[in-house]
CSV table of C-alpha atoms and ligand atoms in Angstrom, one decimal:
chain,number,residue,atom,x,y,z
J,1,MET,CA,13.7,39.5,-7.7
J,2,PRO,CA,17.8,39.9,-6.9
J,3,ILE,CA,19.2,36.1,-5.8
J,4,GLN,CA,19.5,36.3,-2.0
J,5,VAL,CA,20.0,33.6,0.9
J,6,LEU,CA,16.7,32.9,2.8
J,7,SER,CA,16.5,33.7,6.2
J,8,GLU,CA,17.1,31.1,9.1
J,9,GLU,CA,13.2,31.1,9.8
J,10,THR,CA,12.6,30.7,6.6
J,11,ILE,CA,14.6,28.0,6.1
J,12,ASN,CA,13.2,25.7,9.1
J,13,ARG,CA,9.6,26.5,8.0
J,14,ILE,CA,10.5,25.4,4.6
J,15,ALA,CA,12.2,22.5,6.2
J,16,ALA,CA,9.2,21.6,8.3
J,17,GLY,CA,7.5,21.2,5.5
J,18,GLU,CA,9.2,17.7,5.0
J,19,VAL,CA,7.8,16.1,8.7
J,20,VAL,CA,4.5,18.6,9.4
J,21,GLU,CA,2.0,18.4,6.5
J,22,ARG,CA,-0.8,18.3,8.8
J,23,PRO,CA,-1.5,17.4,12.5
J,24,LEU,CA,-1.0,13.9,11.9
J,25,ASN,CA,2.3,14.5,11.3
J,26,VAL,CA,2.6,16.2,14.7
J,27,ALA,CA,0.9,13.2,16.6
J,28,LYS,CA,2.9,10.6,15.0
J,29,GLU,CA,6.3,12.7,15.4
J,30,LEU,CA,5.5,13.1,19.5
J,31,ILE,CA,4.1,9.3,19.6
J,32,GLU,CA,7.0,7.9,18.5
J,33,ASN,CA,9.2,9.8,20.6
J,34,ALA,CA,7.4,8.9,24.0
J,35,ILE,CA,7.7,5.5,22.9
J,36,ASP,CA,11.5,5.8,22.2
J,37,ALA,CA,11.9,7.3,25.8
J,38,GLY,CA,10.8,3.8,26.9
J,39,ALA,CA,7.3,4.7,28.5
J,40,THR,CA,4.4,2.4,29.1
J,41,ALA,CA,1.5,5.1,29.5
J,42,ILE,CA,0.9,7.6,26.4
J,43,SER,CA,-2.2,10.0,26.9
J,44,ILE,CA,-3.2,12.0,23.9
J,45,GLU,CA,-5.6,14.5,23.5
J,46,ILE,CA,-6.3,17.0,20.8
J,47,ARG,CA,-8.6,19.6,20.0
J,48,ASP,CA,-10.3,21.1,16.7
J,49,GLY,CA,-8.6,17.9,14.6
J,50,GLY,CA,-5.4,18.6,16.5
J,51,ILE,CA,-5.3,22.0,15.0
J,52,SER,CA,-5.6,24.3,18.0
J,53,LEU,CA,-4.0,21.4,20.3
J,54,ILE,CA,-2.3,18.2,21.0
J,55,ARG,CA,-1.2,17.1,23.6
J,56,VAL,CA,1.1,14.0,24.2
J,57,THR,CA,1.9,12.9,27.7
J,58,ASP,CA,4.5,10.0,28.5
J,59,ASN,CA,6.2,8.0,31.7
J,60,GLY,CA,9.5,8.2,29.4
J,61,SER,CA,12.7,9.0,30.7
J,62,GLY,CA,12.3,12.3,30.3
J,63,ILE,CA,14.8,15.1,29.2
J,64,PRO,CA,17.3,15.9,31.4
J,65,ALA,CA,17.3,20.0,31.6
J,66,ASP,CA,20.6,20.9,30.5
J,67,GLN,CA,19.8,19.2,27.3
J,68,ILE,CA,16.0,20.6,26.3
J,69,PRO,CA,17.5,23.2,24.1
J,70,ALA,CA,19.4,20.8,22.0
J,71,ALA,CA,16.2,18.8,21.6
J,72,PHE,CA,14.7,21.6,20.1
J,73,THR,CA,17.8,22.0,17.8
J,74,ARG,CA,17.5,20.9,14.1
J,75,HIS,CA,19.8,17.8,13.2
J,76,ALA,CA,20.1,17.1,17.2
J,77,THR,CA,19.3,14.1,18.0
J,78,SER,CA,20.3,11.4,21.3
J,79,LYS,CA,19.7,8.3,18.8
J,80,ILE,CA,22.5,8.2,16.5
J,81,ARG,CA,26.2,9.3,16.8
J,82,THR,CA,27.0,8.5,13.3
J,83,GLU,CA,25.6,7.5,9.8
J,84,SER,CA,26.7,4.2,10.8
J,85,ASP,CA,24.2,3.8,13.9
J,86,LEU,CA,21.6,3.8,11.2
J,87,HIS,CA,22.2,-0.3,10.7
J,88,SER,CA,22.0,-1.3,14.2
J,89,LEU,CA,18.9,1.2,14.8
J,90,THR,CA,16.1,0.6,17.4
J,91,THR,CA,14.1,3.6,17.8
J,92,LEU,CA,11.7,5.1,15.7
J,93,GLY,CA,13.3,8.7,15.7
J,94,PHE,CA,17.0,9.0,13.8
J,95,ARG,CA,16.9,12.4,12.2
J,96,GLY,CA,16.8,15.3,15.2
J,97,GLU,CA,14.4,17.1,13.2
J,98,ALA,CA,10.9,16.8,14.5
J,99,LEU,CA,10.9,18.7,17.4
J,100,SER,CA,12.6,21.8,15.7
J,101,SER,CA,10.5,21.5,12.7
J,102,ILE,CA,7.2,21.2,14.7
J,103,ALA,CA,8.6,24.5,16.7
J,104,ALA,CA,8.8,26.2,13.3
J,105,VAL,CA,5.5,25.8,12.6
J,106,SER,CA,3.7,25.9,16.0
J,107,GLN,CA,3.7,27.1,19.6
J,108,VAL,CA,5.2,24.3,21.3
J,109,GLU,CA,5.2,24.0,25.1
J,110,MET,CA,7.5,21.1,26.9
J,111,ILE,CA,7.0,19.8,30.5
J,112,THR,CA,10.2,17.2,31.3
J,113,LYS,CA,11.8,15.7,34.1
J,114,THR,CA,14.1,13.0,34.4
J,115,ARG,CA,14.0,10.0,37.7
J,116,ASP,CA,17.0,11.4,38.7
J,117,SER,CA,16.2,15.4,39.2
J,118,LEU,CA,13.9,16.9,42.0
J,119,THR,CA,12.6,19.1,39.7
J,120,GLY,CA,11.3,19.2,36.1
J,121,VAL,CA,11.5,22.0,33.7
J,122,ARG,CA,9.0,23.8,31.7
J,123,ALA,CA,10.1,25.1,28.0
J,124,ALA,CA,7.8,27.3,25.8
J,125,THR,CA,8.9,28.8,22.4
J,126,LEU,CA,8.8,32.2,22.3
J,127,PRO,CA,7.0,33.2,18.7
J,128,GLY,CA,8.2,35.7,16.7
J,129,THR,CA,11.5,35.6,18.1
J,130,GLU,CA,14.6,36.0,15.8
J,131,THR,CA,17.1,32.7,16.1
J,132,GLY,CA,20.0,35.1,15.1
J,133,GLY,CA,20.9,32.6,12.4
J,134,GLU,CA,21.1,29.4,14.8
J,135,ASP,CA,19.1,26.5,13.9
J,136,ARG,CA,18.2,26.4,17.7
J,137,ILE,CA,14.6,27.1,18.5
J,138,PRO,CA,14.5,30.3,21.4
J,139,LEU,CA,13.2,29.0,24.4
J,140,ASP,CA,11.9,30.4,28.0
J,141,LEU,CA,12.7,27.8,30.3
J,142,GLU,CA,12.1,27.4,33.9
J,143,GLU,CA,11.8,25.1,36.8
J,144,ILE,CA,8.8,23.4,38.2
J,145,GLY,CA,6.9,20.2,39.7
J,146,ALA,CA,6.4,17.8,37.6
J,147,PRO,CA,5.5,13.6,37.6
J,148,ASP,CA,8.3,12.0,36.0
J,149,GLY,CA,8.4,11.6,32.0
J,150,THR,CA,7.5,14.3,29.3
J,151,THR,CA,4.1,16.4,28.5
J,152,VAL,CA,4.4,18.2,24.6
J,153,ILE,CA,1.6,20.7,24.1
J,154,VAL,CA,1.8,22.1,20.6
J,155,ARG,CA,-0.6,24.7,19.9
J,156,ASN,CA,-1.9,26.7,16.9
J,157,LEU,CA,-0.3,24.4,14.2
J,158,PHE,CA,0.6,26.7,11.3
J,159,TYR,CA,-0.5,29.7,13.2
J,160,ASN,CA,2.9,31.4,11.0
J,161,VAL,CA,2.1,29.7,7.6
J,162,PRO,CA,-1.5,30.3,6.6
J,163,VAL,CA,-1.2,29.1,2.9
J,164,ARG,CA,-0.6,25.3,4.8
J,165,ARG,CA,-3.4,26.2,7.6
J,166,LYS,CA,-5.5,27.0,4.3
J,167,PHE,CA,-4.6,23.3,2.9
J,168,LEU,CA,-5.9,21.0,6.3
J,169,ARG,CA,-9.1,19.4,6.2
J,170,GLN,CA,-12.4,19.9,8.1
J,171,PRO,CA,-11.3,19.5,11.5
J,172,GLN,CA,-12.9,16.3,12.0
J,173,THR,CA,-11.2,14.8,9.3
J,174,GLU,CA,-8.2,15.6,10.6
J,175,ALA,CA,-9.4,14.0,13.6
J,176,GLY,CA,-10.1,11.1,11.7
J,177,TYR,CA,-6.4,10.8,10.4
J,178,ILE,CA,-5.5,11.1,14.0
J,179,THR,CA,-7.8,8.5,15.3
J,180,ASP,CA,-6.6,5.7,13.1
J,181,LEU,CA,-2.6,6.5,13.7
J,182,VAL,CA,-3.4,6.1,17.1
J,183,GLU,CA,-5.0,2.8,16.9
J,184,ARG,CA,-2.4,1.7,14.8
J,185,GLN,CA,0.4,2.6,17.1
J,186,ALA,CA,-1.3,1.2,19.8
J,187,LEU,CA,-1.4,-2.2,17.9
J,188,SER,CA,2.1,-1.7,17.4
J,189,HIS,CA,2.8,-1.6,21.1
J,190,PRO,CA,0.2,-3.6,22.8
J,191,ARG,CA,2.7,-3.3,25.5
J,192,ILE,CA,2.2,-0.1,26.2
J,193,SER,CA,-0.7,1.7,27.6
J,194,PHE,CA,-2.5,4.5,25.2
J,195,HIS,CA,-5.2,6.9,26.2
J,196,TYR,CA,-6.5,9.0,23.5
J,197,LYS,CA,-9.1,11.9,23.8
J,198,ILE,CA,-10.6,14.0,21.4
J,199,GLY,CA,-11.8,17.6,22.5
J,200,GLY,CA,-12.1,16.0,26.1
J,201,GLN,CA,-14.3,12.6,25.5
J,202,GLU,CA,-12.2,9.6,25.3
J,203,LYS,CA,-11.9,7.4,22.1
J,204,LEU,CA,-9.7,4.7,22.9
J,205,HIS,CA,-8.1,3.5,26.3
J,206,THR,CA,-6.1,0.5,26.0
J,207,THR,CA,-4.5,-1.8,29.2
J,208,GLY,CA,-1.0,-2.5,27.9
J,209,ASN,CA,-1.4,-5.8,28.7
J,210,GLY,CA,0.2,-7.3,25.3
J,211,LYS,CA,-2.4,-8.9,24.3
J,212,LEU,CA,-2.9,-8.1,20.4
J,213,LYS,CA,-6.0,-10.0,19.6
J,214,GLU,CA,-7.4,-7.9,22.1
J,215,LEU,CA,-6.8,-4.4,20.7
J,216,ILE,CA,-8.3,-5.7,17.9
J,217,TYR,CA,-11.4,-6.6,19.3
J,218,ARG,CA,-11.5,-2.9,20.8
J,219,ILE,CA,-10.4,-1.5,17.9
J,220,TYR,CA,-11.9,-3.1,14.8
J,221,GLY,CA,-15.3,-4.9,16.8
J,222,ARG,CA,-16.0,-8.5,17.6
J,223,GLU,CA,-17.0,-9.5,14.2
J,224,ILE,CA,-13.5,-9.6,13.4
J,225,ALA,CA,-11.5,-10.4,16.2
J,226,ALA,CA,-14.6,-13.8,16.1
J,227,ARG,CA,-12.3,-14.7,12.8
J,228,LEU,CA,-8.9,-14.4,13.3
J,229,ILE,CA,-6.2,-17.1,13.1
J,230,PRO,CA,-3.5,-16.6,15.1
J,231,ILE,CA,0.2,-16.5,13.4
J,232,SER,CA,3.5,-17.1,14.9
J,233,THR,CA,6.6,-18.4,12.7
J,234,ASP,CA,10.3,-18.5,13.1
J,235,LEU,CA,12.7,-18.9,10.0
J,236,GLU,CA,16.6,-18.6,11.3
J,237,GLU,CA,16.4,-14.8,12.1
J,238,TYR,CA,12.9,-13.7,11.4
J,239,HIS,CA,9.6,-13.5,13.3
J,240,LEU,CA,6.6,-13.5,12.4
J,241,GLU,CA,3.5,-12.9,14.6
J,242,GLY,CA,0.3,-11.6,14.7
J,243,PHE,CA,-3.2,-12.9,13.7
J,244,LEU,CA,-4.6,-13.5,10.3
J,245,GLY,CA,-8.5,-12.1,9.4
J,246,ARG,CA,-10.3,-15.8,7.8
J,247,PRO,CA,-10.7,-15.1,4.2
J,248,GLU,CA,-14.6,-14.3,4.9
J,249,VAL,CA,-13.8,-11.0,6.5
J,250,SER,CA,-11.7,-9.8,3.7
J,251,ARG,CA,-11.9,-6.2,2.5
J,252,ALA,CA,-12.4,-4.1,-0.5
J,253,SER,CA,-9.0,-2.3,0.1
J,254,ARG,CA,-5.4,-2.9,1.3
J,255,ASN,CA,-6.2,-0.7,4.5
J,256,PHE,CA,-6.3,-3.5,6.5
J,257,GLU,CA,-3.1,-4.8,5.9
J,258,ILE,CA,-1.4,-4.2,9.2
J,259,CYS,CA,2.4,-4.7,8.8
J,260,PHE,CA,4.9,-3.3,11.5
J,261,VAL,CA,8.4,-4.1,11.4
J,262,ASN,CA,10.6,-4.1,14.6
J,263,GLY,CA,7.5,-2.3,15.8
J,264,ARG,CA,7.7,0.2,13.6
J,265,MET,CA,4.7,1.4,11.6
J,266,LEU,CA,5.5,1.7,8.0
J,267,ARG,CA,3.8,1.5,4.3
J,268,SER,CA,5.4,-1.8,2.2
J,269,ASP,CA,4.6,-2.9,-1.0
J,270,LEU,CA,6.4,-5.6,-0.6
J,271,LEU,CA,4.9,-6.9,2.7
J,272,SER,CA,1.4,-6.4,1.2
J,273,ARG,CA,2.1,-8.3,-2.2
J,274,ALA,CA,3.5,-11.3,0.3
J,275,LEU,CA,0.6,-11.0,2.3
J,276,GLU,CA,-2.0,-11.1,-0.6
J,277,GLU,CA,0.3,-14.0,-2.4
J,278,GLY,CA,-0.2,-15.9,1.1
J,279,TYR,CA,-4.0,-15.7,0.2
J,280,ARG,CA,-4.2,-16.2,-3.0
J,281,THR,CA,-6.2,-19.3,-2.8
J,282,ASP,CA,-8.5,-18.0,-0.8
J,283,LEU,CA,-9.7,-15.0,-1.7
J,284,MET,CA,-11.5,-13.7,-4.6
J,285,GLN,CA,-10.2,-11.2,-7.4
J,286,HIS,CA,-10.1,-7.4,-5.8
J,287,ARG,CA,-10.4,-8.8,-2.3
J,288,PHE,CA,-7.8,-8.1,0.7
J,289,PRO,CA,-6.7,-9.6,3.7
J,290,PHE,CA,-7.5,-8.3,7.2
J,291,ALA,CA,-4.5,-8.6,8.8
J,292,VAL,CA,-2.2,-7.3,11.5
J,293,LEU,CA,1.3,-8.8,11.8
J,294,HIS,CA,4.7,-7.5,13.2
J,295,LEU,CA,8.1,-8.9,11.8
J,296,GLU,CA,10.9,-8.4,13.7
J,297,LEU,CA,14.4,-9.2,11.8
J,298,PRO,CA,17.9,-7.7,12.7
J,299,PRO,CA,18.1,-4.0,12.4
J,300,GLU,CA,21.0,-4.6,10.4
J,301,GLN,CA,18.7,-6.0,7.3
J,302,ILE,CA,16.9,-3.1,7.1
J,303,ASP,CA,17.3,0.6,6.0
J,304,VAL,CA,14.9,3.3,7.5
J,305,ASN,CA,16.4,5.8,6.1
J,306,VAL,CA,14.3,6.3,3.0
J,307,HIS,CA,11.8,8.5,3.5
J,308,PRO,CA,10.8,11.9,5.1
J,309,GLY,CA,8.0,10.8,7.2
J,310,LYS,CA,10.2,7.3,7.9
J,311,MET,CA,7.3,5.3,6.5
J,312,GLU,CA,8.9,3.4,4.0
J,313,ILE,CA,11.8,1.1,4.6
J,314,HIS,CA,14.2,-0.8,2.5
J,315,PHE,CA,14.9,-4.6,3.1
J,316,SER,CA,18.1,-6.1,2.1
J,317,ASP,CA,17.0,-9.3,1.5
J,318,ARG,CA,13.6,-8.2,-0.4
J,319,GLN,CA,13.0,-12.2,-1.9
J,320,ARG,CA,14.1,-13.7,1.1
J,321,VAL,CA,11.2,-11.6,3.3
J,322,PHE,CA,8.8,-12.3,0.6
J,323,ASP,CA,8.8,-16.0,0.5
J,324,PHE,CA,9.0,-16.0,4.3
J,325,ILE,CA,6.0,-13.9,4.5
J,326,ASN,CA,4.2,-15.7,1.9
J,327,GLU,CA,4.7,-19.4,2.8
J,328,ALA,CA,4.2,-18.3,6.4
J,329,VAL,CA,0.7,-17.3,5.5
J,330,HIS,CA,-0.1,-19.4,3.1
J,331,SER,CA,0.9,-22.7,5.6
J,332,CYS,CA,-1.0,-21.0,8.5
J,333,LEU,CA,-4.5,-20.5,6.7
J,334,HIS,CA,-4.0,-23.8,5.6
J,335,LYS,CA,-2.8,-25.9,8.7
J,336,VAL,CA,-6.3,-25.0,10.4
J,337,GLU,CA,-9.7,-25.7,9.0
J,338,LEU,CA,-11.5,-22.2,8.1
J,339,MET,CA,-14.9,-23.1,8.2
J,340,PRO,CA,-16.6,-23.4,11.2
J,341,ASP,CA,-18.6,-26.6,9.9
J,342,ALA,CA,-15.4,-28.5,8.4
J,343,THR,CA,-16.0,-32.0,9.3
J,344,VAL,CA,-19.4,-31.7,7.2
J,345,MET,CA,-18.1,-29.4,4.6
J,346,THR,CA,-15.9,-31.1,1.5
J,347,ALA,CA,-13.1,-29.0,0.8
J,348,ARG,CA,-15.5,-27.9,-2.5
J,349,GLU,CA,-18.0,-26.5,-0.5
J,350,GLN,CA,-16.0,-25.3,1.9
J,351,GLN,CA,-14.5,-23.1,-1.2
J,352,ALA,CA,-18.5,-22.5,-2.9
J,353,GLU,CA,-19.5,-20.9,0.8
J,354,ARG,CA,-16.3,-18.9,0.7
J,355,LYS,CA,-17.0,-17.4,-2.8
J,356,ARG,CA,-20.6,-17.0,-1.7
J,357,LEU,CA,-19.5,-15.3,2.1
J,358,GLN,CA,-17.2,-12.9,-0.3
J,359,GLU,CA,-19.5,-12.0,-2.6
J,360,GLU,CA,-22.3,-11.4,-0.5
J,361,GLU,CA,-19.7,-8.6,1.1
J,362,GLN,CA,-18.7,-7.1,-2.1
J,363,LYS,CA,-22.4,-6.8,-3.2
J,364,ARG,CA,-22.9,-5.0,0.1
J,365,GLU,CA,-19.9,-2.8,-0.6
J,366,GLN,CA,-20.7,-2.0,-4.2
J,367,ALA,CA,-24.0,-1.2,-3.0
J,368,ALA,CA,-23.0,1.9,-1.5
J,369,PRO,CA,-21.4,5.0,-3.6
J,370,HIS,CA,-17.5,5.1,-2.6
J,371,PRO,CA,-17.8,6.0,1.0
J,372,GLU,CA,-15.4,8.9,2.5
J,373,PRO,CA,-13.0,7.4,5.5
J,374,PHE,CA,-15.8,8.5,8.2
J,375,GLU,CA,-18.5,7.0,6.0
J,376,ALA,CA,-16.8,3.9,5.4
J,377,ARG,CA,-16.3,3.8,9.2
J,378,ARG,CA,-19.9,4.0,9.8
J,379,LEU,CA,-20.6,1.5,6.9
J,380,ASP,CA,-18.1,-1.2,8.2
J,381,ARG,CA,-19.8,-1.0,11.8
J,382,VAL,CA,-23.3,-0.8,10.3
J,383,ASN,CA,-22.1,-4.1,8.4
J,384,ARG,CA,-21.0,-5.4,11.9
J,385,ASP,CA,-24.2,-5.2,13.2
J,386,ARG,CA,-25.7,-6.7,9.9
J,387,SER,CA,-23.9,-9.7,10.4
J,388,LEU,CA,-24.0,-10.3,13.9
J,389,GLU,CA,-27.4,-10.0,13.7
J,390,ALA,CA,-27.3,-13.1,11.2
J,391,ASP,CA,-24.9,-14.9,13.1
J,392,ARG,CA,-28.0,-14.6,16.0
J,393,LEU,CA,-30.4,-15.8,13.7
J,394,ALA,CA,-28.4,-18.7,12.5
J,395,GLY,CA,-28.0,-19.8,16.0
J,396,LEU,CA,-24.4,-19.3,15.6
J,397,THR,CA,-23.0,-17.9,19.5
J,398,LEU,CA,-20.1,-16.0,19.1
J,399,ARG,CA,-20.2,-15.1,23.3
J,400,GLU,CA,-17.7,-17.7,24.2
J,401,GLU,CA,-15.1,-16.5,21.8
J,402,THR,CA,-15.8,-12.7,22.3
J,403,ALA,CA,-15.9,-13.1,26.0
J,404,ALA,CA,-12.4,-14.0,26.4
J,405,TYR,CA,-11.6,-10.8,24.4
J,406,ALA,CA,-14.2,-8.4,26.2
J,407,PRO,CA,-12.3,-6.0,28.1
J,408,ALA,CA,-13.6,-5.5,31.9
J,409,ASP,CA,-15.1,-2.4,31.5
J,410,SER,CA,-16.7,-3.1,27.9
J,411,PRO,CA,-20.3,-4.1,27.4
J,412,SER,CA,-20.8,-8.0,28.4
J,413,PRO,CA,-21.9,-9.9,25.1
J,414,ASP,CA,-24.7,-10.8,26.9
J,415,ASP,CA,-26.3,-7.5,27.5
J,416,GLY,CA,-27.5,-7.0,23.6
J,417,GLU,CA,-25.3,-4.6,22.7
J,418,THR,CA,-23.5,-5.3,19.9
J,419,LEU,CA,-20.3,-3.0,19.4
J,420,PRO,CA,-17.7,-2.6,22.1
J,421,ARG,CA,-16.8,0.5,23.0
J,422,GLY,CA,-13.7,0.5,20.6
J,423,GLY,CA,-16.0,0.2,17.6
J,424,GLN,CA,-17.7,3.1,18.5
J,425,GLN,CA,-15.2,5.3,19.4
J,426,ASN,CA,-14.2,6.3,15.6
J,427,GLN,CA,-16.7,8.8,14.8
J,428,GLN,CA,-16.2,12.4,16.1
K,501,LIG,N1,9.1,12.3,24.9
K,501,LIG,C1,10.5,12.5,25.3
K,501,LIG,N2,10.9,11.8,26.1
K,501,LIG,C2,12.5,11.9,26.1
K,501,LIG,N3,13.6,12.1,25.2
K,501,LIG,C3,12.9,13.0,24.3
K,501,LIG,C4,11.4,13.2,24.4
K,501,LIG,N4,11.2,13.7,23.2
K,501,LIG,C5,12.1,14.4,22.6
K,501,LIG,N5,13.4,13.7,23.0
K,501,LIG,C6,14.6,14.0,23.1
K,501,LIG,O1,14.8,15.4,22.1
K,501,LIG,C7,15.7,14.8,20.8
K,501,LIG,C8,15.1,15.4,19.6
K,501,LIG,O2,13.8,14.6,19.3
K,501,LIG,P1,13.1,15.0,17.8
K,501,LIG,O3,12.0,14.1,17.9
K,501,LIG,O4,13.3,16.1,17.4
K,501,LIG,O5,14.6,13.9,17.1
K,501,LIG,P2,14.5,12.3,17.3
K,501,LIG,O6,13.4,11.5,17.6
K,501,LIG,O7,16.1,12.1,17.9
K,501,LIG,O8,14.8,12.1,15.3
K,501,LIG,P3,13.3,12.3,14.5
K,501,LIG,O9,13.5,13.8,13.7
K,501,LIG,O10,13.5,11.3,13.5
K,501,LIG,O11,12.3,12.5,15.5
K,501,LIG,C9,15.4,13.0,20.9
K,501,LIG,O12,17.0,12.5,19.9
K,501,LIG,C10,15.5,12.8,22.2
K,501,LIG,O13,16.6,12.8,23.2
K,502,LIG,MG1,11.5,11.7,17.2
């Protein structure tokens, strides 16, 4: 084959592959755009694991009519002007790539209205239309009535890239990934109300009242919510806030070490290691903490431009961040007595009791063959029920603690229901 320059369509679709690998990435980008637009309420609906439909609606700023084509243009963004703006970034997006990438591999419809304009605009991509050598996606635009904010509907993901579609998992599995994502986004922004539906069925509805512990209760259930230690620490310009799970709710994997940096969801080995180091005297080997932590630090001390999916960051002073988290976690864990019966137990007895609880948990997990994510969630719930029953039998009541976090529309702790709605929502 002779060497040829690829068509703009092909280039766009290849580039889109960096941003959109599966429905999860579409949902993440659309939710991040809604957060960046200053929304206080975001609703998300998916069908067929997000493959046939993902709809994200926000009540944020909206996009002015004359800027809609630019929103769908590759490398066009309202969030930075020059590379130096990356050092003072306060938004989740900055590449100007998400919408154009999504539109290159799906059928997109957007309805948007700013507060200042009287009417909204509906924009729809025109599948199969050549771009004519520009990076701009061709759009059909019409004026319509709409509420303030933006709705983006993404249909038929990868309809024009069958090879990618083939690599998608079962809709149920793809939906599970998106559920995890939405839960984490809700934890990352407790002041935003999230409403999430799968196939028309409500899976999560958060109030946006800012109470992180209430969110943890809804998402991870009563057993964990009743065993949390609040943490709130400052060191000069660093601020750490959130909840640490007591050592007895340790996990078999790092999946529940949930850290946000300046509201950004990410993976960070540094933060995980610092957190684990803080727990070092309290957890057995191969056990990992449950924690939801928000770290705030000046934007110039982090670099977010290191991962195409914006999932990793670099810290300019790694050692300082590590020491801050490690010491904050360690001293928080040891400031409070970890055992309910602390007054009658010696330190050695407490340690033995913790070890026994962790061993029990470990045995339970080992008894099950390596579960799939969905199965793991189901087992988590079963274990939660079991331990709740054990608590009940031991006469240890969690009612007082949980009543404070029970959302008004959840089953009351007295009605024999062992799970909050949040604990039941994860299975499709
Ligand atoms: N829900 C929304 N509300 C208001 N404006 C939006 C919304 N979604 C997109 N935009 C506008 O469209 C632009 C392009 O969005 P896009 O997601 O493609 O890029 P980005 O968010 O700037 O960067 P990134 O590629 O890192 O996400 C944004 O910069 C923003 O101005
Ligand atoms: Mg974006």
